[in-house]
């Protein structure tokens, strides 16, 4: 059985439409706290629901508009400050990929 993930293109109405593609690496489920940086004085709390070397699934309230790319701070054993690209959005969940290199997952 092939492990699949969903990725989306940006629609004119701000929504995302999906097309499954094979997952590039194994995903690890977790609940980790993070912050989405939306400006110099504005950030939003989120939960990282799962993560892989290439991306993550975030839980963030649907009412929060997310740009195409944004900084994501992950509070793990150390603070990780990553730039991510929004790939899809469904309700309170958003899928992102890591820009400029992956995230090492054991």
N, CA, C and O atoms as CSV, one atom per row, in Angstrom:
chain,resi,resn,atom,element,x,y,z
A,1,UNK,N,N,0.843,-1.187,0.000
A,1,UNK,CA,C,0.000,0.000,0.000
A,1,UNK,C,C,0.885,1.245,0.000
A,1,UNK,O,O,1.839,1.320,0.774
A,2,UNK,N,N,0.591,2.195,-0.834
A,2,UNK,CA,C,1.368,3.423,-0.936
A,2,UNK,C,C,0.884,4.431,0.092
A,2,UNK,O,O,-0.318,4.644,0.251
A,3,UNK,N,N,1.836,5.055,0.792
A,3,UNK,CA,C,1.511,6.116,1.741
A,3,UNK,C,C,1.268,7.383,0.927
A,3,UNK,O,O,2.120,7.768,0.126
A,4,UNK,N,N,0.124,8.036,1.117
A,4,UNK,CA,C,-0.220,9.216,0.325
A,4,UNK,C,C,-0.331,10.446,1.185
A,4,UNK,O,O,-0.652,10.356,2.370
A,5,UNK,N,N,-0.069,11.586,0.603
A,5,UNK,CA,C,-0.344,12.858,1.253
A,5,UNK,C,C,-1.135,13.696,0.279
A,5,UNK,O,O,-1.164,13.405,-0.916
A,6,UNK,N,N,-1.775,14.729,0.776
A,6,UNK,CA,C,-2.547,15.608,-0.082
A,6,UNK,C,C,-1.799,16.907,-0.238
A,6,UNK,O,O,-1.290,17.460,0.737
A,7,UNK,N,N,-1.728,17.401,-1.468
A,7,UNK,CA,C,-1.175,18.717,-1.723
A,7,UNK,C,C,-2.177,19.468,-2.559
A,7,UNK,O,O,-2.990,18.864,-3.259
A,8,UNK,N,N,-2.124,20.766,-2.490
A,8,UNK,CA,C,-3.147,21.560,-3.152
A,8,UNK,C,C,-2.549,22.703,-3.932
A,8,UNK,O,O,-1.437,23.156,-3.661
A,9,UNK,N,N,-3.308,23.159,-4.905
A,9,UNK,CA,C,-3.002,24.387,-5.600
A,9,UNK,C,C,-3.854,25.494,-5.018
A,9,UNK,O,O,-4.912,25.226,-4.447
A,10,UNK,N,N,-3.418,26.714,-5.152
A,10,UNK,CA,C,-4.160,27.841,-4.607
A,10,UNK,C,C,-5.291,28.190,-5.557
A,10,UNK,O,O,-5.052,28.415,-6.744
A,11,UNK,N,N,-6.512,28.240,-5.059
A,11,UNK,CA,C,-7.669,28.630,-5.859
A,11,UNK,C,C,-7.891,30.126,-5.722
A,11,UNK,O,O,-7.439,30.737,-4.754
A,12,UNK,N,N,-8.587,30.721,-6.691
A,12,UNK,CA,C,-8.840,32.161,-6.657
A,12,UNK,C,C,-9.617,32.596,-5.425
A,12,UNK,O,O,-9.468,33.731,-4.973
A,13,UNK,N,N,-10.447,31.709,-4.873
A,13,UNK,CA,C,-11.251,32.075,-3.714
A,13,UNK,C,C,-10.496,31.907,-2.402
A,13,UNK,O,O,-11.092,32.041,-1.333
A,14,UNK,N,N,-9.182,31.614,-2.460
A,14,UNK,CA,C,-8.389,31.451,-1.254
A,14,UNK,C,C,-8.428,30.040,-0.713
A,14,UNK,O,O,-7.724,29.732,0.248
A,15,UNK,N,N,-9.251,29.154,-1.319
A,15,UNK,CA,C,-9.341,27.774,-0.869
A,15,UNK,C,C,-8.234,26.942,-1.483
A,15,UNK,O,O,-7.419,27.447,-2.254
A,16,UNK,N,N,-8.209,25.684,-1.142
A,16,UNK,CA,C,-7.211,24.773,-1.679
A,16,UNK,C,C,-7.937,23.564,-2.253
A,16,UNK,O,O,-8.898,23.079,-1.657
A,17,UNK,N,N,-7.486,23.074,-3.403
A,17,UNK,CA,C,-8.067,21.859,-3.953
A,17,UNK,C,C,-6.987,20.782,-3.936
A,17,UNK,O,O,-5.817,21.072,-4.185
A,18,UNK,N,N,-7.371,19.546,-3.645
A,18,UNK,CA,C,-6.369,18.522,-3.379
A,18,UNK,C,C,-6.192,17.543,-4.526
A,18,UNK,O,O,-7.101,17.311,-5.322
A,19,UNK,N,N,-4.994,16.976,-4.587
A,19,UNK,CA,C,-4.661,15.897,-5.494
A,19,UNK,C,C,-3.622,15.038,-4.782
A,19,UNK,O,O,-2.494,15.492,-4.595
A,20,UNK,N,N,-3.967,13.792,-4.371
A,20,UNK,CA,C,-3.016,12.960,-3.642
A,20,UNK,C,C,-1.765,12.666,-4.455
A,20,UNK,O,O,-1.845,12.424,-5.659
A,21,UNK,N,N,-0.611,12.686,-3.801
A,21,UNK,CA,C,0.657,12.303,-4.411
A,21,UNK,C,C,1.406,11.428,-3.406
A,21,UNK,O,O,1.153,11.520,-2.204
A,22,UNK,N,N,2.317,10.587,-3.876
A,22,UNK,CA,C,3.050,9.742,-2.943
A,22,UNK,C,C,3.852,10.586,-1.947
A,22,UNK,O,O,4.437,11.605,-2.315
A,23,UNK,N,N,3.871,10.157,-0.695
A,23,UNK,CA,C,4.604,10.844,0.364
A,23,UNK,C,C,6.094,10.620,0.150
A,23,UNK,O,O,6.524,9.498,-0.116
A,24,UNK,N,N,6.873,11.670,0.265
A,24,UNK,CA,C,8.312,11.593,0.032
A,24,UNK,C,C,9.054,10.941,1.203
A,24,UNK,O,O,10.091,10.311,0.993
A,25,UNK,N,N,8.550,11.077,2.416
A,25,UNK,CA,C,9.211,10.475,3.571
A,25,UNK,C,C,8.188,10.112,4.631
A,25,UNK,O,O,7.036,10.543,4.575
A,26,UNK,N,N,8.614,9.331,5.580
A,26,UNK,CA,C,7.729,8.860,6.641
A,26,UNK,C,C,7.317,10.007,7.549
A,26,UNK,O,O,8.131,10.863,7.895
A,27,UNK,N,N,6.046,10.015,7.930
A,27,UNK,CA,C,5.479,11.051,8.785
A,27,UNK,C,C,5.404,10.533,10.214
A,27,UNK,O,O,5.069,9.369,10.438
A,28,UNK,N,N,5.716,11.393,11.184
A,28,UNK,CA,C,5.641,11.020,12.595
A,28,UNK,C,C,4.548,11.841,13.258
A,28,UNK,O,O,4.552,13.069,13.177
A,29,UNK,N,N,3.606,11.163,13.917
A,29,UNK,CA,C,2.523,11.852,14.617
A,29,UNK,C,C,3.038,12.366,15.949
A,29,UNK,O,O,3.798,11.684,16.636
A,30,UNK,N,N,2.622,13.568,16.310
A,30,UNK,CA,C,2.984,14.160,17.584
A,30,UNK,C,C,2.069,15.332,17.851
A,30,UNK,O,O,1.337,15.770,16.963
A,31,UNK,N,N,2.103,15.832,19.045
A,31,UNK,CA,C,1.424,17.080,19.362
A,31,UNK,C,C,2.486,17.972,19.980
A,31,UNK,O,O,2.885,17.790,21.130
A,32,UNK,N,N,2.929,18.931,19.199
A,32,UNK,CA,C,4.001,19.839,19.603
A,32,UNK,C,C,3.497,21.262,19.440
A,32,UNK,O,O,2.763,21.554,18.496
A,33,UNK,N,N,3.873,22.132,20.330
A,33,UNK,CA,C,3.448,23.521,20.236
A,33,UNK,C,C,4.321,24.294,19.256
A,33,UNK,O,O,5.521,24.046,19.138
A,34,UNK,N,N,3.701,25.223,18.564
A,34,UNK,CA,C,4.414,26.064,17.624
A,34,UNK,C,C,3.787,27.445,17.570
A,34,UNK,O,O,2.732,27.690,18.154
A,35,UNK,N,N,4.452,28.338,16.860
A,35,UNK,CA,C,3.928,29.686,16.643
A,35,UNK,C,C,4.145,30.044,15.190
A,35,UNK,O,O,5.232,29.865,14.640
A,36,UNK,N,N,3.083,30.557,14.576
A,36,UNK,CA,C,3.132,31.057,13.208
A,36,UNK,C,C,3.368,32.554,13.297
A,36,UNK,O,O,2.592,33.270,13.929
A,37,UNK,N,N,4.432,33.030,12.670
A,37,UNK,CA,C,4.770,34.448,12.710
A,37,UNK,C,C,4.136,35.129,11.503
A,37,UNK,O,O,4.471,34.829,10.357
A,38,UNK,N,N,3.210,36.055,11.780
A,38,UNK,CA,C,2.484,36.748,10.719
A,38,UNK,C,C,2.927,38.192,10.541
A,38,UNK,O,O,2.446,38.879,9.640
A,39,UNK,N,N,3.825,38.655,11.378
A,39,UNK,CA,C,4.340,40.012,11.293
A,39,UNK,C,C,5.281,40.272,12.448
A,39,UNK,O,O,5.437,39.416,13.319
A,40,UNK,N,N,5.917,41.442,12.477
A,40,UNK,CA,C,6.895,41.736,13.526
A,40,UNK,C,C,6.299,41.689,14.936
A,40,UNK,O,O,6.992,41.324,15.886
A,41,UNK,N,N,5.044,42.049,15.076
A,41,UNK,CA,C,4.407,42.052,16.392
A,41,UNK,C,C,3.174,41.162,16.441
A,41,UNK,O,O,2.307,41.352,17.294
A,42,UNK,N,N,3.086,40.188,15.529
A,42,UNK,CA,C,1.884,39.358,15.471
A,42,UNK,C,C,2.256,37.906,15.187
A,42,UNK,O,O,2.843,37.594,14.151
A,43,UNK,N,N,1.906,37.028,16.117
A,43,UNK,CA,C,2.085,35.590,15.906
A,43,UNK,C,C,0.862,34.869,16.451
A,43,UNK,O,O,0.119,35.411,17.270
A,44,UNK,N,N,0.666,33.648,15.990
A,44,UNK,CA,C,-0.499,32.846,16.349
A,44,UNK,C,C,-0.014,31.487,16.827
A,44,UNK,O,O,0.851,30.877,16.199
A,45,UNK,N,N,-0.566,31.012,17.935
A,45,UNK,CA,C,-0.229,29.677,18.424
A,45,UNK,C,C,-0.831,28.629,17.506
A,45,UNK,O,O,-1.920,28.815,16.963
A,46,UNK,N,N,-0.115,27.527,17.338
A,46,UNK,CA,C,-0.615,26.392,16.573
A,46,UNK,C,C,-0.106,25.113,17.224
A,46,UNK,O,O,0.780,25.150,18.078
A,47,UNK,N,N,-0.664,24.006,16.823
A,47,UNK,CA,C,-0.180,22.700,17.262
A,47,UNK,C,C,0.320,21.963,16.030
A,47,UNK,O,O,-0.335,21.973,14.988
A,48,UNK,N,N,1.474,21.326,16.145
A,48,UNK,CA,C,1.994,20.507,15.063
A,48,UNK,C,C,1.436,19.106,15.283
A,48,UNK,O,O,1.801,18.434,16.247
A,49,UNK,N,N,0.554,18.668,14.393
A,49,UNK,CA,C,-0.138,17.392,14.556
A,49,UNK,C,C,0.710,16.221,14.080
A,49,UNK,O,O,0.656,15.139,14.664
A,50,UNK,N,N,1.488,16.425,13.032
A,50,UNK,CA,C,2.458,15.433,12.597
A,50,UNK,C,C,3.528,16.129,11.775
A,50,UNK,O,O,3.341,17.253,11.309
A,51,UNK,N,N,4.661,15.441,11.601
A,51,UNK,CA,C,5.817,16.064,10.969
A,51,UNK,C,C,6.614,15.009,10.221
A,51,UNK,O,O,6.648,13.844,10.615
A,52,UNK,N,N,7.254,15.430,9.139
A,52,UNK,CA,C,8.176,14.582,8.392
A,52,UNK,C,C,9.405,15.433,8.090
A,52,UNK,O,O,9.477,16.590,8.506
A,53,UNK,N,N,10.365,14.871,7.374
A,53,UNK,CA,C,11.549,15.653,7.011
A,53,UNK,C,C,11.207,16.780,6.043
A,53,UNK,O,O,11.933,17.772,5.979
A,54,UNK,N,N,10.127,16.650,5.296
A,54,UNK,CA,C,9.776,17.649,4.280
A,54,UNK,C,C,8.678,18.618,4.687
A,54,UNK,O,O,8.567,19.691,4.094
A,55,UNK,N,N,7.851,18.272,5.695
A,55,UNK,CA,C,6.741,19.155,6.024
A,55,UNK,C,C,6.014,18.737,7.285
A,55,UNK,O,O,6.460,17.858,8.021
A,56,UNK,N,N,4.875,19.391,7.521
A,56,UNK,CA,C,4.105,19.136,8.736
A,56,UNK,C,C,2.641,19.446,8.505
A,56,UNK,O,O,2.270,20.139,7.557
A,57,UNK,N,N,1.810,18.910,9.404
A,57,UNK,CA,C,0.387,19.249,9.425
A,57,UNK,C,C,0.158,20.056,10.691
A,57,UNK,O,O,0.439,19.589,11.795
A,58,UNK,N,N,-0.353,21.266,10.525
A,58,UNK,CA,C,-0.568,22.187,11.630
A,58,UNK,C,C,-2.044,22.276,11.971
A,58,UNK,O,O,-2.900,22.191,11.090
A,59,UNK,N,N,-2.336,22.446,13.243
A,59,UNK,CA,C,-3.706,22.747,13.657
A,59,UNK,C,C,-3.720,24.207,14.052
A,59,UNK,O,O,-3.062,24.617,15.008
A,60,UNK,N,N,-4.480,24.986,13.300
A,60,UNK,CA,C,-4.592,26.427,13.509
A,60,UNK,C,C,-6.032,26.808,13.182
A,60,UNK,O,O,-6.580,26.323,12.192
A,61,UNK,N,N,-6.659,27.666,13.991
A,61,UNK,CA,C,-8.062,28.013,13.742
A,61,UNK,C,C,-8.309,28.461,12.296
A,61,UNK,O,O,-7.535,29.233,11.730
A,62,UNK,N,N,-9.403,27.960,11.715
A,62,UNK,CA,C,-9.734,28.263,10.321
A,62,UNK,C,C,-9.901,29.757,10.079
A,62,UNK,O,O,-9.697,30.226,8.960
A,63,UNK,N,N,-10.268,30.505,11.105
A,63,UNK,CA,C,-10.479,31.947,10.940
A,63,UNK,C,C,-9.177,32.717,10.714
A,63,UNK,O,O,-9.212,33.875,10.298
A,64,UNK,N,N,-8.030,32.088,10.983
A,64,UNK,CA,C,-6.725,32.729,10.795
A,64,UNK,C,C,-6.291,32.543,9.344
A,64,UNK,O,O,-6.079,31.416,8.895
A,65,UNK,N,N,-6.160,33.643,8.616
A,65,UNK,CA,C,-5.683,33.592,7.233
A,65,UNK,C,C,-4.169,33.392,7.250
A,65,UNK,O,O,-3.450,34.053,8.000
A,66,UNK,N,N,-3.700,32.473,6.413
A,66,UNK,CA,C,-2.268,32.196,6.331
A,66,UNK,C,C,-1.737,32.614,4.965
A,66,UNK,O,O,-2.381,32.362,3.947
A,67,UNK,N,N,-0.555,33.257,4.935
A,67,UNK,CA,C,0.054,33.606,3.650
A,67,UNK,C,C,0.658,32.365,2.986
A,67,UNK,O,O,0.697,31.293,3.590
A,68,UNK,N,N,1.125,32.511,1.748
A,68,UNK,CA,C,1.727,31.385,1.024
A,68,UNK,C,C,2.987,30.864,1.713
A,68,UNK,O,O,3.209,29.654,1.752
A,69,UNK,N,N,3.815,31.755,2.257
A,69,UNK,CA,C,4.996,31.370,3.029
A,69,UNK,C,C,5.019,32.171,4.319
A,69,UNK,O,O,4.571,33.317,4.361
A,70,UNK,N,N,5.552,31.549,5.380
A,70,UNK,CA,C,5.623,32.235,6.672
A,70,UNK,C,C,6.610,31.515,7.588
A,70,UNK,O,O,6.881,30.329,7.403
A,71,UNK,N,N,7.147,32.234,8.578
A,71,UNK,CA,C,8.014,31.602,9.570
A,71,UNK,C,C,7.179,30.779,10.554
A,71,UNK,O,O,6.093,31.188,10.963
A,72,UNK,N,N,7.708,29.621,10.919
A,72,UNK,CA,C,7.096,28.752,11.907
A,72,UNK,C,C,8.140,28.460,12.973
A,72,UNK,O,O,9.236,27.995,12.659
A,73,UNK,N,N,7.809,28.729,14.228
A,73,UNK,CA,C,8.703,28.444,15.344
A,73,UNK,C,C,8.167,27.200,16.039
A,73,UNK,O,O,7.014,27.171,16.471
A,74,UNK,N,N,9.008,26.169,16.145
A,74,UNK,CA,C,8.625,24.923,16.789
A,74,UNK,C,C,9.370,24.806,18.105
A,74,UNK,O,O,10.597,24.882,18.151
A,75,UNK,N,N,8.605,24.618,19.179
A,75,UNK,CA,C,9.193,24.464,20.513
A,75,UNK,C,C,9.372,22.979,20.776
A,75,UNK,O,O,8.429,22.304,21.192
A,76,UNK,N,N,10.571,22.464,20.539
A,76,UNK,CA,C,10.882,21.060,20.803
A,76,UNK,C,C,11.950,21.038,21.892
A,76,UNK,O,O,11.883,21.821,22.839
A,77,UNK,N,N,12.929,20.155,21.768
A,77,UNK,CA,C,14.044,20.153,22.720
A,77,UNK,C,C,14.833,21.456,22.597
A,77,UNK,O,O,15.459,21.916,23.552
A,78,UNK,N,N,14.787,22.025,21.423
A,78,UNK,CA,C,15.362,23.339,21.165
A,78,UNK,C,C,14.356,24.097,20.304
A,78,UNK,O,O,13.442,23.490,19.748
A,79,UNK,N,N,14.509,25.393,20.188
A,79,UNK,CA,C,13.609,26.178,19.337
A,79,UNK,C,C,14.071,26.061,17.894
A,79,UNK,O,O,15.250,26.249,17.596
A,80,UNK,N,N,13.159,25.757,17.019
A,80,UNK,CA,C,13.442,25.699,15.589
A,80,UNK,C,C,12.660,26.805,14.909
A,80,UNK,O,O,11.448,26.921,15.091
A,81,UNK,N,N,13.342,27.605,14.139
A,81,UNK,CA,C,12.713,28.680,13.385
A,81,UNK,C,C,12.854,28.338,11.915
A,81,UNK,O,O,13.953,28.405,11.364
A,82,UNK,N,N,11.741,27.970,11.267
A,82,UNK,CA,C,11.747,27.502,9.891
A,82,UNK,C,C,10.837,28.355,9.020
A,82,UNK,O,O,9.841,28.900,9.496
A,83,UNK,N,N,11.177,28.465,7.763
A,83,UNK,CA,C,10.265,29.072,6.794
A,83,UNK,C,C,9.503,27.938,6.134
A,83,UNK,O,O,10.095,26.957,5.685
A,84,UNK,N,N,8.180,28.079,6.078
A,84,UNK,CA,C,7.338,27.029,5.512
A,84,UNK,C,C,6.476,27.590,4.388
A,84,UNK,O,O,6.230,28.794,4.311
A,85,UNK,N,N,6.026,26.692,3.521
A,85,UNK,CA,C,5.129,27.051,2.416
A,85,UNK,C,C,3.811,26.317,2.620
A,85,UNK,O,O,3.792,25.103,2.826
A,86,UNK,N,N,2.714,27.059,2.563
A,86,UNK,CA,C,1.385,26.485,2.691
A,86,UNK,C,C,1.065,25.654,1.457
A,86,UNK,O,O,1.143,26.152,0.334
A,87,UNK,N,N,0.701,24.375,1.661
A,87,UNK,CA,C,0.369,23.478,0.561
A,87,UNK,C,C,-1.120,23.206,0.460
A,87,UNK,O,O,-1.653,23.077,-0.642
A,88,UNK,N,N,-1.796,23.117,1.591
A,88,UNK,CA,C,-3.242,22.894,1.599
A,88,UNK,C,C,-3.825,23.393,2.909
A,88,UNK,O,O,-3.111,23.598,3.890
A,89,UNK,N,N,-5.142,23.584,2.905
A,89,UNK,CA,C,-5.850,24.067,4.088
A,89,UNK,C,C,-7.248,23.465,4.100
A,89,UNK,O,O,-7.984,23.595,3.121
A,90,UNK,N,N,-7.626,22.806,5.198
A,90,UNK,CA,C,-8.964,22.242,5.381
A,90,UNK,C,C,-9.389,22.481,6.809
A,90,UNK,O,O,-8.848,21.873,7.733
A,91,UNK,N,N,-10.359,23.368,7.001
A,91,UNK,CA,C,-10.846,23.663,8.347
A,91,UNK,C,C,-9.725,24.143,9.248
A,91,UNK,O,O,-9.016,25.094,8.919
A,92,UNK,N,N,-9.567,23.480,10.391
A,92,UNK,CA,C,-8.537,23.865,11.361
A,92,UNK,C,C,-7.166,23.259,11.076
A,92,UNK,O,O,-6.262,23.395,11.900
A,93,UNK,N,N,-6.984,22.594,9.935
A,93,UNK,CA,C,-5.697,21.977,9.611
A,93,UNK,C,C,-5.085,22.602,8.374
A,93,UNK,O,O,-5.790,23.002,7.447
A,94,UNK,N,N,-3.759,22.681,8.370
A,94,UNK,CA,C,-3.014,23.204,7.231
A,94,UNK,C,C,-1.784,22.330,7.026
A,94,UNK,O,O,-1.114,21.953,7.988
A,95,UNK,N,N,-1.495,22.013,5.781
A,95,UNK,CA,C,-0.287,21.270,5.449
A,95,UNK,C,C,0.761,22.230,4.924
A,95,UNK,O,O,0.468,23.081,4.085
A,96,UNK,N,N,1.993,22.092,5.421
A,96,UNK,CA,C,3.092,22.963,5.001
A,96,UNK,C,C,4.301,22.121,4.620
A,96,UNK,O,O,4.477,21.006,5.112
A,97,UNK,N,N,5.131,22.665,3.738
A,97,UNK,CA,C,6.428,22.064,3.436
A,97,UNK,C,C,7.508,23.014,3.925
A,97,UNK,O,O,7.310,24.228,3.967
A,98,UNK,N,N,8.659,22.448,4.296
A,98,UNK,CA,C,9.774,23.249,4.787
A,98,UNK,C,C,10.575,23.788,3.610
A,98,UNK,O,O,10.925,23.040,2.696
A,99,UNK,N,N,10.859,25.067,3.633
A,99,UNK,CA,C,11.651,25.721,2.595
A,99,UNK,C,C,13.128,25.672,2.990
A,99,UNK,O,O,13.464,25.754,4.172
A,100,UNK,N,N,13.998,25.539,2.003
A,100,UNK,CA,C,15.423,25.634,2.264
A,100,UNK,C,C,16.009,24.492,3.084
A,100,UNK,O,O,16.943,24.711,3.856
A,101,UNK,N,N,15.490,23.298,2.936
A,101,UNK,CA,C,16.025,22.160,3.671
A,101,UNK,C,C,14.972,21.516,4.524
A,101,UNK,O,O,13.958,22.132,4.854
A,102,UNK,N,N,15.208,20.294,4.878
A,102,UNK,CA,C,14.238,19.525,5.645
A,102,UNK,C,C,14.388,19.678,7.140
A,102,UNK,O,O,15.242,20.412,7.638
A,103,UNK,N,N,13.539,18.968,7.830
A,103,UNK,CA,C,13.510,18.937,9.287
A,103,UNK,C,C,13.834,17.515,9.685
A,103,UNK,O,O,13.094,16.602,9.321
A,104,UNK,N,N,14.901,17.293,10.410
A,104,UNK,CA,C,15.314,15.933,10.757
A,104,UNK,C,C,14.349,15.301,11.738
A,104,UNK,O,O,14.139,15.821,12.834
A,105,UNK,N,N,13.754,14.166,11.345
A,105,UNK,CA,C,12.827,13.424,12.181
A,105,UNK,C,C,13.436,12.059,12.446
A,105,UNK,O,O,13.766,11.340,11.503
A,106,UNK,N,N,13.591,11.689,13.705
A,106,UNK,CA,C,14.152,10.383,14.064
A,106,UNK,C,C,13.133,9.294,13.940
A,106,UNK,O,O,13.437,8.131,14.205
